[in-house]
Amino acid sequence: MASEDFTQAPRPSDSVRGLAQQEQEDRSTMIMKKEETAIVLSLLKSDLRPIEDVLSEFNSKFSRPRHFIDLMVLRGTDRLIAFAIIYHCYSSQKPSVNPFVSDMINAACNEQLEMSERAFLLHLLQWNSYNNANEILKQSAVDYTKSFDPSTHDFPELGELQREYGVKADPGPSSHIFAEYSLNKLLHDPDVPRGCDPNSPEFDVQAGGNFKIGSGDRDEAISGILSNLTIGGFGPRWIRPFPPRYPVHQSELLWIDPDNKHELVWDDKMCADTSRGATVRDLLVKGLKVTLSPTEQEVITTELANDPKLVYHCGITPRKLPQLVEHNPQIAVEILTKLINSPEIADYFTALVSMDMSLHSMEVVNRLTTAVELPKEFIRVYITNCISSCENAKQQDKYMQNRLVRLVCVFLQSLIRNNIIDVKDLFIEVQAFCIEFSRIREAAGLFRLLKSLE
Amino acid sequence: MDSRDSVSSDSTARDDDSVVLSVTSALAKDALSYFQSAKFAECIDILNQLNHMKPQDPKILHNMAIAEYFKDGCSNAKKLLESLNYVKKLSEELAAAAKEQVEAANPGTNVSVSKDQFDSTVTTLNIAVIWYHLHEYTKTLSILEPLYQNIEPLDQTIALQICFLLLDTVRPCRDAVKFFTVFDYMEKAFGGGFGSQEENGSTMQLSSNQVSKTSSLLSSSVASDTLQSDLTAAESSLCEETLDYDNVLAEIAAEKRMKSVGPIPANNLLKTLSERSILSVDLKLELLLYKVRFLLLTRNLKLAKREVKHAMNIAQKRDSSMALHLKSQLEYAHGNHRKAIKLLLVSGIQKDAGTSGIFNNNLGCIYYQLGKYQTSAALFSKALRSCSSLRKEKPVKLFSLSQDKSLLITYNCGVLYLDSGKPILAAHCFQKASLVFCRQPLIWLRIAECCLMAFQKGLLEEGNTSSDRSEVKVHVIGKGKWRQLLIEENGSVELAVSAKWPKLSLPLARVCLSNGIYLLSGSLLNGSKSDLQSTLSLEMKETKEASSSDHGEANTNSDLKETKGGMNQAIIQNSLSAFKDINSRENQLLKQALLANMAYVELELENPVKALSAANSLLQLPNCSRIYVYLGHIYAAEALCLLNRPVEAGAHLSPYLLGQDDFKLPFVQEDFDQWRVNISFDCEETWDSSTGNARDSVPLKPEESRGALFVDLAALLATQGHYDQAKPLITHALTILQNNVQAMVTAVYIDLMLGRPQDALARLKQCSRVSFVPGRLDVRAS
């Protein structure tokens, strides 16, 4: 095939891509083994056998086609057989599925090729009246060429064929621009002198003859190509820099510190006196009902001071707190102060806020504010409750109401003077309260205090 | 029903019981004293008697389990764990039953019942201790958390023990926030009364529930001249670079003559605890040491230095080995490696079988920083050997198990192997260490790097590289209304589920990287590196916030109140927040690395869509290093090419264009230095790049990266048919990257497309990385 001109730039994608049948499952077998190469080569050479026989032998030798021949090196009848094999491999499918269909079409329209070859291709492609491919395949390649009568054939335009077989169809899912633009990997050695016709017998190896410079064996070239060719083209390559390794920070290396020896612990509460704090507990139960005597209070205070954890075991739960507050406010303050770090302290505060207002509860809150830091929200809610209790006391007893109002006023003044509350937070509420009860002296006093702070 | 009745009946019952009680409590005391004098058989006898008198008493069963464990030579931790779990369940059931009974008897009222009897705190603590010794830190933490939530009512000894255990559990995972929360509580709860008591030398009376079985390992009678023999032994194992070591030894010897080394450690807080009382000075020292640890953890070296000095002053009269060891760590962090070695030797921890592994490991760290990798490797493997000998000790003691730090040392080995280009060994180490560090994103990056290095070196097994079987591919074919989806079934291989680590591969790298990114996104959200955050309950966070707001208010006072070396909440808070900043900065850098690696891996796995999304997320990161910006652009561009979007690909390369056909350097060498320093220390004192980790793990050079831009743009232009524009670019590229195969191939391609096969061939002949292979001999058809 001297007619292929390598001085022209090969056109990407349309160029003769080699005959590659992709078999994705296993790329490592893409390169033919030596024996396989020999078989294919011998098949291509069997131009005297009916092509059908050649095809069936090809089938029997290779379970699935995966071979490729570069057409430009082949000539004459070899090409016919090669095309027949290609066609045969895909005969069960539509021609457009055949990846080599564009090569076949190009060849069929190539005016420089033998008429017989072009007609043969048109038969394979089953173009219009060319429909006796099966007949032709019964002949041997040589017979076909000999019996070929060019006068009975007309050849279509390239465009016509391309339209028919949809050569420009989707290139396939895995294609991307690098693959699409890849070139045929096989390169005609530009060092072979231009104009040297490989078909001329001059440079063929002469049997037994002397070795001439420039002589070469076509079969050797074919087998070489066959055994080296893999699918995939030759395209521009992209440099993909390797990501740098993340530097080792000094603290990444682990400096080990000897641990403390964490030992197993003996439980010394075993069979221990469960009466721990029993006196206090009993006294406190009593304290829920009646006011305790100063001596009893003294006992509780001392015991609680001696054992800082006793408070958690003394049996005063949030539910019982209101009773204790009513009867023994001082003890309640003592206990709440000690419980301030308890995870349950919020429950105690809730109990305190939701109990009925009384002198004692206010006393407890007032004393707590000086002893510990109370949550702001708690104080705010407590004051609001105080005020609304005063308002609700109206229906009951005027005397009681006055008393309560005076208590609340004194309580609020104390909080303000001790900087426990920020007046701004409650200004409007407290002011309204003062105005409502302005008839009471303490309320007027509180009002003046508010004004002075303004 | 009056509650008063029940109370009175309670008290009469108490009277009846009192006889039995006095007997049992006397027996209990005997049992304890036998236990403390390590007469376990006698102890168990008494416990059996008690058990007979009070069957199914959880506390008796508990102590029995402990005593039996010691009687068996501490060999059966599993059995102990089972018994303790049983006891715990039993006490919970009994407590629930008792509560029901009381409520049934006294509906509506809440009768006071001492909860002590069925309290399972001690049992729970012991279970946590066992898990701690087995290195199951996450488990330990999950057990300790609830105890810590409710620590206030607990006895001081137990509370202290819970806190110390928590601190040590949190430390390996470097969770500074958690560490601080606990430490802060301890300072408030136990650190308060120091001032006056210290002067009197008074002791804080603590209850006697401590096991006294520690002294065997740490004998304090080590003569100081064993130091020399120890060192020679250590020395002999060092394959080379002994010269330095000799010098140090000489210096040490000289120093020793000047000042005799103090007695060797026997000091351990909990040992002292076992002696029924604790000197408040000891507790103070211990708290101070933990404070130094906290400061070292948060890299506040300045303050750590001050506190260590203070600790040394306190420790002088007693055991100073821990303080010396911490000082050594401090000098190490400062980069004063010689001083660190000296202090490490003086601390004397190498003399004890249990801690000699730690000594070798730490010495190995120092030598690593000195750039002496072989010595470092020798030391790490020596450390591992001494750990494994601890493990082999018969019978296996729980305590020796916890001294076995081999998982941590293995991590260090992994770093070293990766550095010396042995990815498979390194991966093996990291995979082992992942038992402890699986919640740290960095370890996942390291494993991925192992995969990539193995890939680069061609060490991956065939088939792993190209065909990726871990995912299902769905091809999108056609456009517009013709769009079709093609599902490609590949027979998936599960990577993450199997218990055994899979072999190194690119899909594994992908899994690791996405793990890292996932962990990082979690910890970035939380604003801290808390690996154990997930186990933190909401309440815990609230306490943390409450306490930190307390400090905010207390700041003004504390500055005034602060005495030398005293508490300074403001500074501690600052160092915590500074550490958070360092952490988030490091996490940013880590994220850049993870995403860049991810983009690379996806490209290698022929998955341009994912590569593009990784590269885009990389480019969207704020304050991205210029190195990673470059990588992001170049990976994105390639992915876009593979997706047939050449114009967008070009847009990624164009920012680096100078004029029509020249590129600027995408980054400069200083960017690299900055990158490394950023990740390395920000201690203002001495970071000397020559002594620091100068081993260049970075193959990326600015000039070469510029060359890559030329090649890639040339390739891009070539695919679009602009050969004339591509030609000068590729020529320029070849002057920068003379022997680059990709550049050469692209150049040949362009030559061929321009119709100049002669030039192409000439290029091929010039390039030293092309070999012309003679064809095979004649294979004629037979």
PDB file of N, CA, C and O in Angstrom, chain B residues 676-700:
ATOM      1  N   ARG B 676       5.943  24.702  55.549  1.00  0.00           N
ATOM      2  CA  ARG B 676       6.498  23.794  56.551  1.00  0.00           C
ATOM      3  C   ARG B 676       6.546  24.435  57.919  1.00  0.00           C
ATOM      4  O   ARG B 676       6.259  23.811  58.922  1.00  0.00           O
ATOM      5  N   VAL B 677       6.935  25.702  57.953  1.00  0.00           N
ATOM      6  CA  VAL B 677       7.040  26.372  59.246  1.00  0.00           C
ATOM      7  C   VAL B 677       5.659  26.498  59.859  1.00  0.00           C
ATOM      8  O   VAL B 677       5.466  26.283  61.044  1.00  0.00           O
ATOM      9  N   ASN B 678       4.720  26.819  59.023  1.00  0.00           N
ATOM     10  CA  ASN B 678       3.350  26.927  59.498  1.00  0.00           C
ATOM     11  C   ASN B 678       2.915  25.669  60.205  1.00  0.00           C
ATOM     12  O   ASN B 678       2.278  25.700  61.244  1.00  0.00           O
ATOM     13  N   ILE B 679       3.263  24.565  59.597  1.00  0.00           N
ATOM     14  CA  ILE B 679       2.856  23.310  60.182  1.00  0.00           C
ATOM     15  C   ILE B 679       3.787  22.986  61.335  1.00  0.00           C
ATOM     16  O   ILE B 679       3.369  22.489  62.357  1.00  0.00           O
ATOM     17  N   SER B 680       5.032  23.311  61.155  1.00  0.00           N
ATOM     18  CA  SER B 680       5.954  23.083  62.251  1.00  0.00           C
ATOM     19  C   SER B 680       5.719  24.164  63.287  1.00  0.00           C
ATOM     20  O   SER B 680       4.706  24.816  63.295  1.00  0.00           O
ATOM     21  N   PHE B 681       6.686  24.375  64.088  1.00  0.00           N
ATOM     22  CA  PHE B 681       6.427  25.097  65.307  1.00  0.00           C
ATOM     23  C   PHE B 681       6.209  26.578  65.163  1.00  0.00           C
ATOM     24  O   PHE B 681       6.769  27.222  64.317  1.00  0.00           O
ATOM     25  N   ASP B 682       5.401  27.108  66.032  1.00  0.00           N
ATOM     26  CA  ASP B 682       5.385  28.547  66.061  1.00  0.00           C
ATOM     27  C   ASP B 682       5.909  29.043  67.407  1.00  0.00           C
ATOM     28  O   ASP B 682       5.450  30.013  67.948  1.00  0.00           O
ATOM     29  N   CYS B 683       6.828  28.327  67.949  1.00  0.00           N
ATOM     30  CA  CYS B 683       7.463  28.859  69.141  1.00  0.00           C
ATOM     31  C   CYS B 683       8.421  29.914  68.647  1.00  0.00           C
ATOM     32  O   CYS B 683       9.132  29.714  67.667  1.00  0.00           O
ATOM     33  N   GLU B 684       8.372  31.042  69.291  1.00  0.00           N
ATOM     34  CA  GLU B 684       9.088  32.165  68.710  1.00  0.00           C
ATOM     35  C   GLU B 684      10.596  32.045  68.905  1.00  0.00           C
ATOM     36  O   GLU B 684      11.373  32.724  68.297  1.00  0.00           O
ATOM     37  N   GLU B 685      11.002  31.111  69.747  1.00  0.00           N
ATOM     38  CA  GLU B 685      12.413  31.082  70.119  1.00  0.00           C
ATOM     39  C   GLU B 685      13.315  30.589  68.989  1.00  0.00           C
ATOM     40  O   GLU B 685      13.922  31.367  68.285  1.00  0.00           O
ATOM     41  N   THR B 686      13.398  29.303  68.848  1.00  0.00           N
ATOM     42  CA  THR B 686      14.342  28.814  67.852  1.00  0.00           C
ATOM     43  C   THR B 686      13.660  27.818  66.949  1.00  0.00           C
ATOM     44  O   THR B 686      13.385  26.697  67.352  1.00  0.00           O
ATOM     45  N   TRP B 687      13.420  28.251  65.777  1.00  0.00           N
ATOM     46  CA  TRP B 687      13.099  27.225  64.797  1.00  0.00           C
ATOM     47  C   TRP B 687      14.150  27.340  63.724  1.00  0.00           C
ATOM     48  O   TRP B 687      14.170  28.261  62.919  1.00  0.00           O
ATOM     49  N   ASP B 688      15.024  26.408  63.776  1.00  0.00           N
ATOM     50  CA  ASP B 688      16.152  26.459  62.870  1.00  0.00           C
ATOM     51  C   ASP B 688      15.920  25.415  61.803  1.00  0.00           C
ATOM     52  O   ASP B 688      15.884  24.226  62.082  1.00  0.00           O
ATOM     53  N   SER B 689      15.783  25.886  60.592  1.00  0.00           N
ATOM     54  CA  SER B 689      15.406  24.941  59.543  1.00  0.00           C
ATOM     55  C   SER B 689      16.515  23.918  59.294  1.00  0.00           C
ATOM     56  O   SER B 689      16.270  22.861  58.755  1.00  0.00           O
ATOM     57  N   SER B 690      17.740  24.252  59.695  1.00  0.00           N
ATOM     58  CA  SER B 690      18.813  23.303  59.419  1.00  0.00           C
ATOM     59  C   SER B 690      18.768  22.133  60.399  1.00  0.00           C
ATOM     60  O   SER B 690      19.028  21.003  60.022  1.00  0.00           O
ATOM     61  N   THR B 691      18.396  22.429  61.635  1.00  0.00           N
ATOM     62  CA  THR B 691      18.313  21.321  62.576  1.00  0.00           C
ATOM     63  C   THR B 691      16.933  20.705  62.574  1.00  0.00           C
ATOM     64  O   THR B 691      16.761  19.572  62.994  1.00  0.00           O
ATOM     65  N   GLY B 692      15.987  21.461  62.104  1.00  0.00           N
ATOM     66  CA  GLY B 692      14.619  20.955  62.107  1.00  0.00           C
ATOM     67  C   GLY B 692      14.454  19.840  61.107  1.00  0.00           C
ATOM     68  O   GLY B 692      15.420  19.268  60.603  1.00  0.00           O
ATOM     69  N   ASN B 693      13.237  19.558  60.839  1.00  0.00           N
ATOM     70  CA  ASN B 693      12.970  18.456  59.930  1.00  0.00           C
ATOM     71  C   ASN B 693      13.271  18.893  58.513  1.00  0.00           C
ATOM     72  O   ASN B 693      12.414  19.306  57.774  1.00  0.00           O
ATOM     73  N   ALA B 694      14.544  18.788  58.176  1.00  0.00           N
ATOM     74  CA  ALA B 694      14.957  19.348  56.901  1.00  0.00           C
ATOM     75  C   ALA B 694      14.877  18.333  55.783  1.00  0.00           C
ATOM     76  O   ALA B 694      15.097  18.659  54.635  1.00  0.00           O
ATOM     77  N   ARG B 695      14.560  17.133  56.147  1.00  0.00           N
ATOM     78  CA  ARG B 695      14.507  16.136  55.082  1.00  0.00           C
ATOM     79  C   ARG B 695      13.406  16.517  54.097  1.00  0.00           C
ATOM     80  O   ARG B 695      12.253  16.656  54.474  1.00  0.00           O
ATOM     81  N   ASP B 696      13.803  16.673  52.885  1.00  0.00           N
ATOM     82  CA  ASP B 696      12.812  17.201  51.965  1.00  0.00           C
ATOM     83  C   ASP B 696      11.917  16.094  51.460  1.00  0.00           C
ATOM     84  O   ASP B 696      12.315  15.258  50.669  1.00  0.00           O
ATOM     85  N   SER B 697      10.709  16.140  51.930  1.00  0.00           N
ATOM     86  CA  SER B 697       9.770  15.121  51.500  1.00  0.00           C
ATOM     87  C   SER B 697       9.016  15.613  50.274  1.00  0.00           C
ATOM     88  O   SER B 697       8.067  15.012  49.845  1.00  0.00           O
ATOM     89  N   VAL B 698       9.440  16.729  49.750  1.00  0.00           N
ATOM     90  CA  VAL B 698       8.618  17.405  48.761  1.00  0.00           C
ATOM     91  C   VAL B 698       9.276  17.371  47.393  1.00  0.00           C
ATOM     92  O   VAL B 698      10.304  18.002  47.178  1.00  0.00           O
ATOM     93  N   PRO B 699       8.719  16.633  46.471  1.00  0.00           N
ATOM     94  CA  PRO B 699       9.335  16.570  45.160  1.00  0.00           C
ATOM     95  C   PRO B 699       8.961  17.758  44.278  1.00  0.00           C
ATOM     96  O   PRO B 699       9.487  17.892  43.181  1.00  0.00           O
ATOM     97  N   LEU B 700       8.070  18.586  44.766  1.00  0.00           N
ATOM     98  CA  LEU B 700       7.547  19.642  43.927  1.00  0.00           C
ATOM     99  C   LEU B 700       8.482  20.847  43.957  1.00  0.00           C
ATOM    100  O   LEU B 700       8.720  21.430  45.002  1.00  0.00           O
TER     101      LEU B 700
END
